[in-house]
CSV table of C-alpha atoms in Angstrom, one decimal:
chain,number,residue,atom,x,y,z
A,1,MET,CA,-0.5,0.0,-0.3
A,2,ASP,CA,1.5,3.3,-0.8
A,3,LYS,CA,0.5,6.4,2.0
A,4,LEU,CA,-2.5,6.9,-0.2
A,5,ASP,CA,-4.1,3.5,0.6
A,6,LEU,CA,-3.2,4.3,4.0
A,7,ALA,CA,-4.9,7.4,5.1
A,8,ARG,CA,-8.3,6.1,3.3
A,9,TRP,CA,-7.8,3.0,5.3
A,10,GLN,CA,-6.7,5.2,8.9
A,11,PHE,CA,-9.9,7.6,8.5
A,12,ALA,CA,-12.7,4.9,7.4
A,13,ILE,CA,-11.5,2.7,10.7
A,14,THR,CA,-11.6,5.5,12.6
A,15,THR,CA,-14.4,7.8,11.0
A,16,VAL,CA,-17.1,3.6,11.5
A,17,TYR,CA,-15.5,3.5,14.8
A,18,HIS,CA,-16.1,6.3,15.5
A,19,PHE,CA,-20.6,7.0,14.1
A,20,ILE,CA,-21.0,3.8,16.8
A,21,PHE,CA,-21.1,5.8,19.3
A,22,VAL,CA,-22.6,8.9,17.5
A,23,PRO,CA,-26.3,7.7,17.1
A,24,ILE,CA,-26.6,6.4,20.3
A,25,THR,CA,-25.5,8.8,21.9
A,26,ILE,CA,-28.5,12.0,20.0
A,27,GLY,CA,-31.0,9.1,20.1
A,28,LEU,CA,-30.7,7.8,23.3
A,29,SER,CA,-30.2,11.9,25.1
A,30,ALA,CA,-34.1,12.2,23.3
A,31,LEU,CA,-35.0,9.1,24.3
A,32,VAL,CA,-33.8,9.7,28.0
A,33,ALA,CA,-35.6,12.9,28.5
A,34,GLY,CA,-38.4,11.5,27.1
A,35,LEU,CA,-38.4,9.1,30.5
A,36,GLN,CA,-38.1,12.7,33.0
A,37,THR,CA,-39.9,14.0,31.5
A,38,ALA,CA,-43.0,10.9,32.1
A,39,TRP,CA,-41.3,10.7,35.4
A,40,VAL,CA,-41.3,14.5,36.4
A,41,ARG,CA,-45.5,14.9,34.9
A,42,THR,CA,-46.4,10.7,37.0
A,43,GLY,CA,-44.1,10.4,39.3
A,44,LYS,CA,-44.2,7.0,39.1
A,45,GLU,CA,-41.1,5.2,40.4
A,46,GLN,CA,-40.4,3.2,37.5
A,47,TYR,CA,-40.2,5.6,34.6
A,48,LEU,CA,-37.2,8.1,37.6
A,49,ARG,CA,-35.2,3.3,37.6
A,50,ALA,CA,-35.3,4.0,33.6
A,51,THR,CA,-34.0,7.3,33.9
A,52,LYS,CA,-31.0,6.6,35.3
A,53,PHE,CA,-30.5,3.2,34.2
A,54,TRP,CA,-30.8,4.6,30.7
A,55,GLY,CA,-29.0,7.4,31.6
A,56,LYS,CA,-25.9,5.5,32.6
A,57,LEU,CA,-25.8,4.1,29.2
A,58,PHE,CA,-25.9,7.3,27.2
A,59,LEU,CA,-22.8,9.0,30.1
A,60,ILE,CA,-20.7,6.2,28.9
A,61,ASN,CA,-20.9,6.3,25.0
A,62,PHE,CA,-21.1,10.2,25.0
A,63,ALA,CA,-18.0,10.3,26.5
A,64,MET,CA,-16.3,7.9,24.3
A,65,GLY,CA,-17.7,10.1,21.6
A,66,VAL,CA,-16.3,12.6,22.3
A,67,VAL,CA,-12.9,10.7,23.1
A,68,THR,CA,-12.4,8.8,19.4
A,69,GLY,CA,-14.2,12.3,17.4
A,70,ILE,CA,-10.7,14.8,18.5
A,71,VAL,CA,-9.4,11.9,16.4
A,72,GLN,CA,-10.9,13.4,13.1
A,73,GLU,CA,-9.3,16.9,13.6
A,74,PHE,CA,-6.4,15.9,13.8
A,75,GLN,CA,-6.8,13.6,10.7
A,76,PHE,CA,-7.3,17.3,8.6
A,77,GLY,CA,-3.8,18.2,9.6
A,78,MET,CA,-2.2,14.2,10.0
A,79,ASN,CA,-3.0,12.8,7.2
A,80,TRP,CA,-4.8,15.0,4.7
A,81,SER,CA,-3.0,18.9,4.7
A,82,ALA,CA,-3.6,19.0,0.5
A,83,TYR,CA,-7.6,18.5,2.1
A,84,SER,CA,-7.6,20.8,4.3
A,85,ARG,CA,-6.3,23.4,2.7
A,86,PHE,CA,-8.7,23.5,0.2
A,87,VAL,CA,-11.6,23.2,2.4
A,88,GLY,CA,-10.7,25.0,5.1
A,89,ASP,CA,-11.9,28.4,4.5
A,90,ILE,CA,-15.3,26.8,4.3
A,91,PHE,CA,-15.2,24.3,6.5
A,92,GLY,CA,-14.1,26.1,9.2
A,93,ALA,CA,-17.2,28.3,10.1
A,94,PRO,CA,-20.0,25.2,10.4
A,95,LEU,CA,-17.2,23.4,12.3
A,96,ALA,CA,-16.4,26.2,14.3
A,97,ILE,CA,-20.3,26.8,15.4
A,98,GLU,CA,-20.5,23.2,15.6
A,99,GLY,CA,-17.7,23.4,18.7
A,100,LEU,CA,-18.4,26.4,20.3
A,101,LEU,CA,-21.7,26.4,19.9
A,102,ALA,CA,-23.6,23.1,19.6
A,103,PHE,CA,-20.8,21.5,21.5
A,104,PHE,CA,-20.4,24.1,24.3
A,105,LEU,CA,-24.5,23.7,24.2
A,106,GLU,CA,-24.1,19.9,25.0
A,107,SER,CA,-21.4,18.6,27.9
A,108,THR,CA,-22.4,22.3,29.9
A,109,PHE,CA,-25.8,21.1,30.3
A,110,LEU,CA,-25.2,17.2,30.3
A,111,GLY,CA,-22.6,19.0,32.9
A,112,LEU,CA,-25.1,20.3,34.9
A,113,TRP,CA,-28.2,17.5,34.5
A,114,ILE,CA,-25.0,15.4,35.6
A,115,PHE,CA,-25.0,17.1,39.3
A,116,GLY,CA,-27.5,18.5,39.0
A,117,TRP,CA,-29.7,15.7,40.4
A,118,ASP,CA,-30.9,16.6,43.8
A,119,ARG,CA,-29.7,20.4,43.4
A,120,LEU,CA,-31.7,22.0,41.4
A,121,PRO,CA,-35.6,22.2,40.8
A,122,LYS,CA,-37.3,18.7,39.0
A,123,ARG,CA,-38.0,21.1,36.1
A,124,VAL,CA,-35.1,23.1,35.5
A,125,HIS,CA,-32.9,19.5,35.8
A,126,LEU,CA,-35.1,18.1,32.6
A,127,ALA,CA,-34.6,21.5,31.2
A,128,THR,CA,-31.2,20.7,30.8
A,129,ILE,CA,-31.2,16.8,29.3
A,130,TRP,CA,-33.9,18.2,26.6
A,131,ILE,CA,-31.7,21.3,26.5
A,132,ALA,CA,-27.9,18.7,26.0
A,133,SER,CA,-30.4,17.0,23.7
A,134,ILE,CA,-31.1,19.6,21.3
A,135,GLY,CA,-27.5,20.2,20.9
A,136,THR,CA,-26.1,16.9,20.2
A,137,MET,CA,-28.9,17.0,17.3
A,138,LEU,CA,-27.2,20.9,15.9
A,139,SER,CA,-23.3,19.3,16.3
A,140,ALA,CA,-25.2,17.1,13.4
A,141,TYR,CA,-26.1,19.4,11.2
A,142,PHE,CA,-23.2,21.7,11.3
A,143,ILE,CA,-20.9,18.4,10.7
A,144,LEU,CA,-23.3,17.5,8.0
A,145,ALA,CA,-23.8,20.4,6.7
A,146,ALA,CA,-19.3,21.1,6.1
A,147,ASN,CA,-20.3,16.7,5.1
A,148,SER,CA,-23.1,18.2,2.5
A,149,TRP,CA,-20.7,20.1,0.4
A,150,MET,CA,-18.0,17.7,0.2
A,151,GLN,CA,-21.3,16.0,-2.1
A,152,HIS,CA,-22.3,18.6,-3.4
A,153,PRO,CA,-20.7,21.8,-3.7
A,154,VAL,CA,-22.7,25.6,-2.9
A,155,GLY,CA,-21.9,29.1,-1.2
A,156,TYR,CA,-18.2,29.7,-3.3
A,157,THR,CA,-15.4,30.6,-5.3
A,158,MET,CA,-12.5,29.2,-6.4
A,159,ASN,CA,-9.3,31.2,-5.8
A,160,ALA,CA,-6.7,29.6,-8.8
A,161,ALA,CA,-3.2,31.7,-7.0
A,162,ARG,CA,-4.4,29.7,-4.0
A,163,GLY,CA,-5.8,27.0,-5.5
A,164,ARG,CA,-8.2,26.2,-2.6
A,165,ALA,CA,-12.1,27.2,-2.8
A,166,GLU,CA,-13.2,30.3,-0.3
A,167,LEU,CA,-16.7,30.9,1.1
A,168,THR,CA,-19.1,33.3,-0.2
A,169,ASP,CA,-22.3,32.4,0.8
A,170,ILE,CA,-22.8,31.4,4.5
A,171,THR,CA,-26.3,30.6,4.4
A,172,ALA,CA,-26.1,28.5,1.1
A,173,VAL,CA,-23.9,26.0,2.8
A,174,LEU,CA,-25.9,26.5,5.6
A,175,THR,CA,-29.2,25.2,3.6
A,176,ASN,CA,-27.6,22.7,1.2
A,177,SER,CA,-30.4,20.3,-0.8
A,178,THR,CA,-28.3,17.8,0.4
A,179,ALA,CA,-28.1,19.1,4.3
A,180,LEU,CA,-31.5,19.0,4.8
A,181,VAL,CA,-32.3,15.6,2.8
A,182,THR,CA,-28.9,14.3,4.7
A,183,PHE,CA,-30.1,15.7,8.5
A,184,PRO,CA,-33.2,13.6,8.7
A,185,HIS,CA,-32.0,10.8,7.6
A,186,THR,CA,-29.5,11.4,10.0
A,187,ILE,CA,-31.5,11.8,12.8
A,188,ALA,CA,-34.5,9.3,12.7
A,189,ALA,CA,-31.5,6.5,11.7
A,190,CYS,CA,-30.4,7.5,15.4
A,191,PHE,CA,-32.9,7.3,16.4
A,192,LEU,CA,-33.9,4.0,14.8
A,193,THR,CA,-30.2,3.1,16.9
A,194,ALA,CA,-31.4,3.7,19.7
A,195,GLY,CA,-34.0,2.5,20.0
A,196,ALA,CA,-32.7,-1.4,19.1
A,197,LEU,CA,-30.4,-1.0,21.9
A,198,LEU,CA,-33.6,0.0,25.0
A,199,LEU,CA,-35.1,-3.1,22.8
A,200,ALA,CA,-31.9,-5.3,23.1
A,201,VAL,CA,-31.3,-4.4,27.3
A,202,SER,CA,-34.4,-4.3,28.1
A,203,ALA,CA,-35.8,-7.9,26.1
A,204,TRP,CA,-32.1,-9.4,27.8
A,205,HIS,CA,-33.0,-9.0,31.0
A,206,LEU,CA,-37.8,-10.1,30.1
A,207,ARG,CA,-35.5,-13.0,29.3
A,208,ARG,CA,-34.1,-13.1,32.6
A,209,ARG,CA,-38.1,-11.9,34.2
A,210,ASN,CA,-35.4,-8.7,36.3
A,211,GLN,CA,-37.8,-6.1,36.5
A,212,ILE,CA,-40.2,-6.8,35.1
A,213,GLU,CA,-41.9,-3.4,36.4
A,214,VAL,CA,-39.7,-1.0,34.2
A,215,PHE,CA,-37.9,-3.3,30.6
A,216,ARG,CA,-41.3,-3.9,29.7
A,217,PRO,CA,-42.1,-0.5,29.4
A,218,GLY,CA,-38.9,-0.3,28.3
A,219,LEU,CA,-38.6,-3.4,25.3
A,220,LYS,CA,-42.1,-1.9,24.4
A,221,LEU,CA,-41.4,2.2,24.0
A,222,GLY,CA,-38.0,1.0,21.8
A,223,ALA,CA,-40.1,-0.7,19.6
A,224,TRP,CA,-42.3,1.7,18.9
A,225,VAL,CA,-39.1,4.0,18.7
A,226,VAL,CA,-37.3,1.0,15.6
A,227,LEU,CA,-40.7,1.5,13.8
A,228,ILE,CA,-41.6,5.0,13.6
A,229,SER,CA,-38.1,5.8,13.0
A,230,GLY,CA,-37.5,2.8,10.1
A,231,VAL,CA,-40.3,4.7,8.6
A,232,ALA,CA,-39.1,7.7,8.7
A,233,VAL,CA,-35.7,6.2,7.7
A,234,LEU,CA,-36.8,4.4,4.4
A,235,ILE,CA,-38.3,8.0,3.2
A,236,THR,CA,-36.1,10.4,4.1
A,237,GLY,CA,-33.8,7.3,2.3
A,238,ASP,CA,-35.9,7.9,-0.8
A,239,LEU,CA,-36.4,12.0,-0.4
A,240,GLN,CA,-32.0,11.4,-0.6
A,241,ALA,CA,-31.7,9.4,-2.9
A,242,ARG,CA,-33.2,11.3,-5.4
A,243,VAL,CA,-31.2,14.3,-4.7
A,244,MET,CA,-28.3,12.2,-4.3
A,245,THR,CA,-29.2,10.6,-8.5
A,246,GLU,CA,-29.4,14.0,-10.2
A,247,GLN,CA,-26.2,15.4,-7.9
A,248,GLN,CA,-23.8,12.4,-8.3
A,249,PRO,CA,-25.0,9.8,-10.5
A,250,MET,CA,-22.8,7.8,-10.9
A,251,LYS,CA,-23.2,6.8,-7.0
A,252,MET,CA,-26.3,6.3,-7.8
A,253,ALA,CA,-25.3,3.7,-11.0
A,254,ALA,CA,-22.8,1.8,-8.7
A,255,ALA,CA,-24.6,1.5,-6.2
A,256,GLU,CA,-27.5,-0.5,-8.5
A,257,ALA,CA,-24.7,-1.8,-10.8
A,258,LEU,CA,-26.6,0.4,-13.8
A,259,TYR,CA,-23.4,-0.3,-16.6
A,260,ASP,CA,-25.9,1.4,-19.5
A,261,THR,CA,-27.7,4.4,-19.0
A,262,SER,CA,-31.9,3.3,-18.8
A,263,LYS,CA,-35.3,3.5,-19.9
A,264,PRO,CA,-37.0,2.7,-18.0
A,265,ALA,CA,-34.1,1.5,-15.0
A,266,SER,CA,-35.0,-1.5,-13.2
A,267,PHE,CA,-33.6,-2.3,-9.1
A,268,SER,CA,-31.6,-4.9,-9.2
A,269,ILE,CA,-32.2,-7.3,-6.6
A,270,PHE,CA,-29.1,-9.8,-7.0
A,271,THR,CA,-26.0,-8.4,-9.2
A,272,ILE,CA,-22.9,-11.5,-10.2
A,273,GLY,CA,-20.2,-8.8,-11.2
A,274,SER,CA,-16.4,-9.2,-12.7
A,275,LEU,CA,-13.7,-9.0,-10.2
A,276,ASP,CA,-13.1,-5.2,-11.2
A,277,GLY,CA,-16.4,-4.2,-11.1
A,278,ARG,CA,-15.9,-3.0,-15.2
A,279,ASP,CA,-19.6,-6.3,-15.7
A,280,GLU,CA,-22.1,-8.0,-14.9
A,281,VAL,CA,-22.3,-11.4,-15.7
A,282,TYR,CA,-25.7,-11.9,-13.8
A,283,SER,CA,-28.3,-10.6,-11.9
A,284,VAL,CA,-32.1,-10.7,-10.2
A,285,ARG,CA,-33.9,-7.6,-11.4
A,286,ILE,CA,-37.7,-5.7,-10.4
A,287,PRO,CA,-38.9,-3.2,-13.9
A,288,SER,CA,-39.1,0.2,-13.8
A,289,LEU,CA,-38.4,0.7,-9.8
A,290,LEU,CA,-34.7,2.2,-9.5
A,291,SER,CA,-36.5,4.8,-12.5
A,292,PHE,CA,-39.4,5.6,-9.5
A,293,MET,CA,-36.8,5.8,-7.0
A,294,ALA,CA,-34.4,7.4,-8.8
A,295,THR,CA,-36.9,10.2,-10.6
A,296,ALA,CA,-40.1,9.3,-8.9
A,297,ASP,CA,-41.8,8.2,-12.4
A,298,PRO,CA,-41.5,5.0,-13.2
A,299,GLN,CA,-41.1,5.7,-17.6
A,300,GLY,CA,-37.9,7.6,-15.8
A,301,GLU,CA,-34.3,7.5,-17.4
A,302,VAL,CA,-31.1,6.7,-14.8
A,303,GLU,CA,-27.6,7.1,-16.6
A,304,GLY,CA,-25.3,4.7,-16.8
A,305,ILE,CA,-21.4,3.8,-15.2
A,306,ASN,CA,-20.3,3.3,-18.7
A,307,ASP,CA,-22.2,6.7,-20.3
A,308,LEU,CA,-22.1,9.0,-17.0
A,309,GLN,CA,-17.4,7.5,-17.5
A,310,GLN,CA,-17.3,9.0,-21.1
A,311,GLU,CA,-19.5,12.2,-19.6
A,312,TYR,CA,-16.6,12.9,-16.7
A,313,ALA,CA,-14.6,12.8,-19.0
A,314,ALA,CA,-15.2,14.8,-21.6
A,315,LYS,CA,-16.0,17.4,-18.2
A,316,TYR,CA,-13.1,16.8,-16.3
A,317,GLY,CA,-9.9,14.8,-18.1
A,318,SER,CA,-8.9,11.5,-19.1
A,319,GLY,CA,-9.2,9.4,-16.1
A,320,ASP,CA,-11.4,7.1,-14.1
A,321,TYR,CA,-14.5,8.3,-12.7
A,322,VAL,CA,-16.5,4.7,-11.8
A,323,PRO,CA,-16.5,3.5,-7.9
A,324,TYR,CA,-15.2,0.4,-6.8
A,325,VAL,CA,-18.6,-1.5,-7.7
A,326,PRO,CA,-18.5,-3.9,-4.9
A,327,VAL,CA,-17.9,-2.4,-2.5
A,328,THR,CA,-20.9,0.7,-3.8
A,329,TYR,CA,-23.0,-2.0,-4.7
A,330,TRP,CA,-23.0,-4.1,-1.9
A,331,SER,CA,-22.3,-2.1,0.7
A,332,PHE,CA,-26.3,-0.2,0.0
A,333,ARG,CA,-28.2,-3.3,-0.1
A,334,LEU,CA,-26.4,-4.1,3.4
A,335,MET,CA,-27.4,-0.2,5.2
A,336,ILE,CA,-31.0,-1.3,4.0
A,337,GLY,CA,-30.8,-4.7,4.4
A,338,PHE,CA,-30.0,-4.1,8.6
A,339,GLY,CA,-33.2,-1.7,8.8
A,340,VAL,CA,-35.3,-3.7,7.4
A,341,LEU,CA,-34.4,-6.5,9.4
A,342,THR,CA,-34.1,-3.5,13.0
A,343,MET,CA,-38.2,-3.8,11.7
A,344,ALA,CA,-39.3,-6.9,10.9
A,345,ILE,CA,-37.8,-8.7,15.2
A,346,ALA,CA,-39.3,-4.8,16.4
A,347,ALA,CA,-42.2,-6.0,15.0
A,348,LEU,CA,-42.2,-9.3,15.8
A,349,ALA,CA,-41.4,-8.1,19.5
A,350,LEU,CA,-44.1,-5.8,19.9
A,351,TRP,CA,-46.7,-8.6,18.3
A,352,SER,CA,-45.4,-10.7,21.2
A,353,THR,CA,-45.8,-8.6,23.9
A,354,ARG,CA,-49.5,-7.5,23.2
A,355,LYS,CA,-51.8,-8.0,26.8
A,356,GLY,CA,-49.3,-7.6,29.4
A,357,ARG,CA,-47.4,-10.9,27.4
A,358,LEU,CA,-44.4,-11.9,27.8
A,359,PRO,CA,-42.3,-13.6,24.8
A,360,GLY,CA,-41.4,-17.3,25.4
A,361,GLY,CA,-39.8,-18.0,22.5
A,362,ARG,CA,-35.8,-19.1,22.4
A,363,TRP,CA,-35.0,-17.5,19.5
A,364,LEU,CA,-37.3,-14.2,19.5
A,365,TRP,CA,-35.4,-13.2,22.7
A,366,ILE,CA,-31.9,-14.3,20.9
A,367,ALA,CA,-33.3,-12.4,18.1
A,368,ALA,CA,-34.4,-9.1,20.1
A,369,VAL,CA,-30.8,-8.9,21.7
A,370,SER,CA,-29.0,-9.1,18.7
A,371,THR,CA,-31.0,-5.6,16.7
A,372,VAL,CA,-28.0,-4.2,19.1
A,373,ALA,CA,-25.8,-5.2,16.4
A,374,MET,CA,-28.3,-4.3,13.4
A,375,PRO,CA,-29.0,-1.0,13.2
A,376,LEU,CA,-24.7,0.3,13.7
A,377,LEU,CA,-23.6,-2.0,10.8
A,378,ALA,CA,-26.6,-0.3,9.3
A,379,ASN,CA,-25.2,2.9,9.9
A,380,SER,CA,-21.3,2.1,9.4
A,381,PHE,CA,-23.0,0.3,5.7
A,382,GLY,CA,-24.4,3.2,4.7
A,383,TRP,CA,-21.5,5.8,6.0
A,384,ILE,CA,-19.6,3.3,3.8
A,385,PHE,CA,-21.6,3.6,0.3
A,386,THR,CA,-22.3,7.4,1.4
A,387,GLU,CA,-17.9,7.8,0.9
A,388,VAL,CA,-16.9,5.0,-1.8
A,389,GLY,CA,-19.7,5.8,-3.9
A,390,ARG,CA,-18.4,9.5,-4.4
A,391,GLN,CA,-15.1,8.8,-5.2
A,392,PRO,CA,-12.1,9.7,-6.7
A,393,TRP,CA,-13.8,12.9,-5.2
A,394,THR,CA,-13.5,13.9,-2.1
A,395,VAL,CA,-15.1,17.0,-3.0
A,396,PHE,CA,-17.1,16.0,-6.3
A,397,GLY,CA,-16.1,17.5,-9.0
A,398,MET,CA,-13.5,19.7,-7.6
A,399,PHE,CA,-10.8,18.1,-5.4
A,400,LYS,CA,-9.8,14.3,-5.6
A,401,THR,CA,-8.4,12.0,-3.5
A,402,ALA,CA,-4.8,11.2,-4.7
A,403,ASP,CA,-4.7,14.9,-5.0
A,404,SER,CA,-5.9,15.6,-1.1
A,405,VAL,CA,-3.3,13.8,0.8
A,406,SER,CA,-1.0,15.1,2.9
A,407,PRO,CA,2.9,15.6,0.4
A,408,SER,CA,5.4,15.1,3.3
A,409,VAL,CA,4.0,12.2,5.1
A,410,ALA,CA,5.6,9.4,3.8
A,411,THR,CA,4.5,5.4,3.6
A,412,SER,CA,6.4,4.9,7.1
A,413,GLN,CA,4.5,7.7,8.6
A,414,ALA,CA,1.1,6.7,7.8
A,415,ALA,CA,1.4,3.0,8.4
A,416,PHE,CA,3.0,4.0,12.1
A,417,SER,CA,-0.2,6.2,12.5
A,418,VAL,CA,-3.3,3.4,11.1
A,419,VAL,CA,-1.7,0.7,12.9
A,420,LEU,CA,-1.4,2.5,16.1
A,421,LEU,CA,-4.3,4.1,16.3
A,422,THR,CA,-6.1,1.0,15.4
A,423,LEU,CA,-4.4,-0.5,18.7
A,424,LEU,CA,-5.9,3.0,20.4
A,425,TYR,CA,-9.8,2.3,18.8
A,426,GLY,CA,-9.1,-1.6,19.6
A,427,GLY,CA,-8.0,-1.2,23.1
A,428,LEU,CA,-11.3,1.7,23.2
A,429,ALA,CA,-13.9,-1.0,22.1
A,430,VAL,CA,-13.0,-3.7,25.1
A,431,ILE,CA,-14.0,-0.8,27.8
A,432,GLU,CA,-16.6,0.5,26.3
A,433,LEU,CA,-18.2,-2.9,25.4
A,434,MET,CA,-16.4,-4.0,29.5
A,435,LEU,CA,-18.2,-0.8,30.9
A,436,MET,CA,-21.8,-1.1,28.7
A,437,LEU,CA,-21.9,-4.5,29.3
A,438,ARG,CA,-21.5,-4.0,33.6
A,439,TYR,CA,-24.3,-1.5,33.8
A,440,ALA,CA,-26.8,-2.3,31.1
A,441,ARG,CA,-26.2,-6.1,33.2
A,442,ALA,CA,-26.7,-4.6,36.5
A,443,GLY,CA,-30.6,-3.1,35.5
A,444,ALA,CA,-32.5,0.0,37.0
A,445,PRO,CA,-31.6,1.5,40.6
A,446,GLU,CA,-33.6,-0.3,42.8
A,447,ASN,CA,-35.0,1.9,45.7
A,448,VAL,CA,-35.6,5.2,44.2
A,449,VAL,CA,-38.0,7.6,46.3
A,450,PRO,CA,-39.2,9.7,43.8
A,451,GLY,CA,-38.8,13.2,46.4
A,452,GLU,CA,-35.8,12.3,48.1
A,453,GLU,CA,-33.3,14.8,45.7
A,454,ASP,CA,-35.7,18.3,47.4
A,455,ASP,CA,-33.9,16.2,51.3
A,456,ALA,CA,-30.7,15.8,49.6
A,457,ALA,CA,-29.8,18.9,48.5
A,458,ASP,CA,-28.9,20.5,52.0
A,459,ASP,CA,-26.2,17.9,51.9
A,460,SER,CA,-23.6,20.2,51.9
A,461,ASP,CA,-20.7,17.5,52.4
A,462,ARG,CA,-21.6,14.9,49.4
A,463,PRO,CA,-19.7,14.3,47.4
A,464,LEU,CA,-19.8,15.4,43.3
A,465,ALA,CA,-20.2,12.1,42.0
A,466,PHE,CA,-22.5,10.9,38.7
A,467,ALA,CA,-25.5,10.9,41.2
A,468,TYR,CA,-27.5,7.4,40.1
């Protein structure tokens, strides 16, 4: 491998790993806020116990997300200095807003939530977790706005003397059509992921008949969140696919292994291609479905890989403008497949708990517990599809990946950093798994008395700690 391959591998590993924690944090923050709201409004102890139980898991993921996210910033200067120079004037604004406004908003109010138990009035304390949750979503928006500029550049002018893009309209960047469809799709996926976590952990406890009064409602809440957010993912994904077809038709063609322009275009259920991804050997297709997905017209035209390659060569100069089709094709299908499978298991779990029942089948419990991994896999394959399908560009139509790598970084240095970070992230994965399993297995806290916090508020000797 040369340094470009190593830099890409490092960025892929660290980005996919970081995004394991992001959707759990975003989705779970809102669900924890909802559970605390239910306790404040009803006074029922089961909601307070659930809030504190799921709150622990939320905090673990938030902390790990912060740690792994810091590396993302450093990578731009380490391995991608040429890219940083090209996009720096554009990315500076949304990333600064994310850091100075959204991140500090969520971290400040999250701190108030952690240490405000027994010290703040109930409703003020409740407001802190809602503000922290809103902060996580704002962070997501500004980061997605930056990524969307890579997919569809707007609000800039090229400075040929400096060899970089320069910002001319921050409003255009923040209201990029790509960002406007990507944000709701991502947030829906976050709720799908958090709902699956509730479903899986609750199923594990219910299988052992632990704290049924807490985890049966938790299982039902998780299942409903998975189903509702799953529908939202499908709807927003359809809208996103149509925008993508307009802005990056090569990505859509690669996602469907569509080599020749077709009108109407069929949807590939299963395709076997050559090893280099250049030719179709065998496929099973549904007529006209791709045309409807891409253009909202069953008879619409969808451009194929071969025609787009010729078009791009004429527009951008000679070169290979086709992403690696096997990875693009299968990551797209695995993203959809794991998401739909999660919804199916959630529907089955919900059906099995109707009228006060608890599921009795061993295989249903196993399937329910396994749902915790499915949205994480779907999210990972979704990002792999998004980034691999854009190749050979880092900024579509403007700046190639091969030109983005740091010219001063040697191959040996890139190899050292990718090995070091992979080992570091492997260690963090062990810590994350141990913490999550420990606190998930422990169950919801017992003997939580609503109102106890009022009596404890005057205890000045009480140490600062997670007040769970």
